[in-house]
Amino acid sequence: SRPNFEYKEENCQKLALLWLNIASEFASYDYGLAFAGTNEVHEPNNWGKPTAENLAVQNAYNQTFVDIVRSTGGNNLTRHLIVQTYVCNPEFGLYNGDFVIPTDVEGNNNDFMSVEFHYYTPWDYCGEGKRYFWGDPYKEYEGASAQDEANMIALFDKVEREWSSKGLGVVIGEWGVTDHYTSSHKDLCRQNISYYCKMLTSEARKRGFSTFVWDNNSFGNGADKFGIFNRRKNMDPQAEWMLKGIF
């Protein structure tokens, strides 16, 4: 992504040309179509805390995206646009002015814009699969904590105060839990996954956040096994546990 001042102008020009072409092609499409400007912009192999330079470049990408799409007119003048925090990590957008809300055209206010972040927290549970239990009802098992739900709620409350209160929509563009379990507690581990899913989606719905579960078509037991719908077998057993929590 090269989110550095050295490449800022070059990348903004590339982004502008890309979105000029896309937005022009779809300018007459109805409002069922939304555009999202970037995805997980970050330094190569570095998902950690960004520098002030990284943040400034991501903010420039967001503003370039909004300016170019709006300039194409038609339905794009009020099409819903989704802008992102750095690396789509909410923690890198909620504090110290790290994320700057792009300026929209006059009259739009923030009515046609959403902020996107991705949520795989805690990563050792959701992504790595090194932690098998999450949440207060499971605190008797290793890894789970009575503080787990409170941590999620605190973050979502901060998002609501920081963005929803300003008229912005909120999109959790990716979230999920890798399928992981111990041989002795397979069903219990999957019940726990279902509990996590239910907690996340219910807390998001309370606040009007849109949520999109991640499915990478990878199945098994361990890290990054986010598969839900098996493209060859219609549905994986993981889907049952995930969907019990989502719906």
CSV table of C-alpha atoms in Angstrom, one decimal, residues 65 71 115 243:
chain,number,residue,atom,x,y,z
A,65,PHE,CA,-12.1,8.9,-3.1
A,71,SER,CA,-17.4,14.8,-9.2
A,115,VAL,CA,-17.0,4.5,8.4
A,243,LEU,CA,-25.4,-19.0,12.0
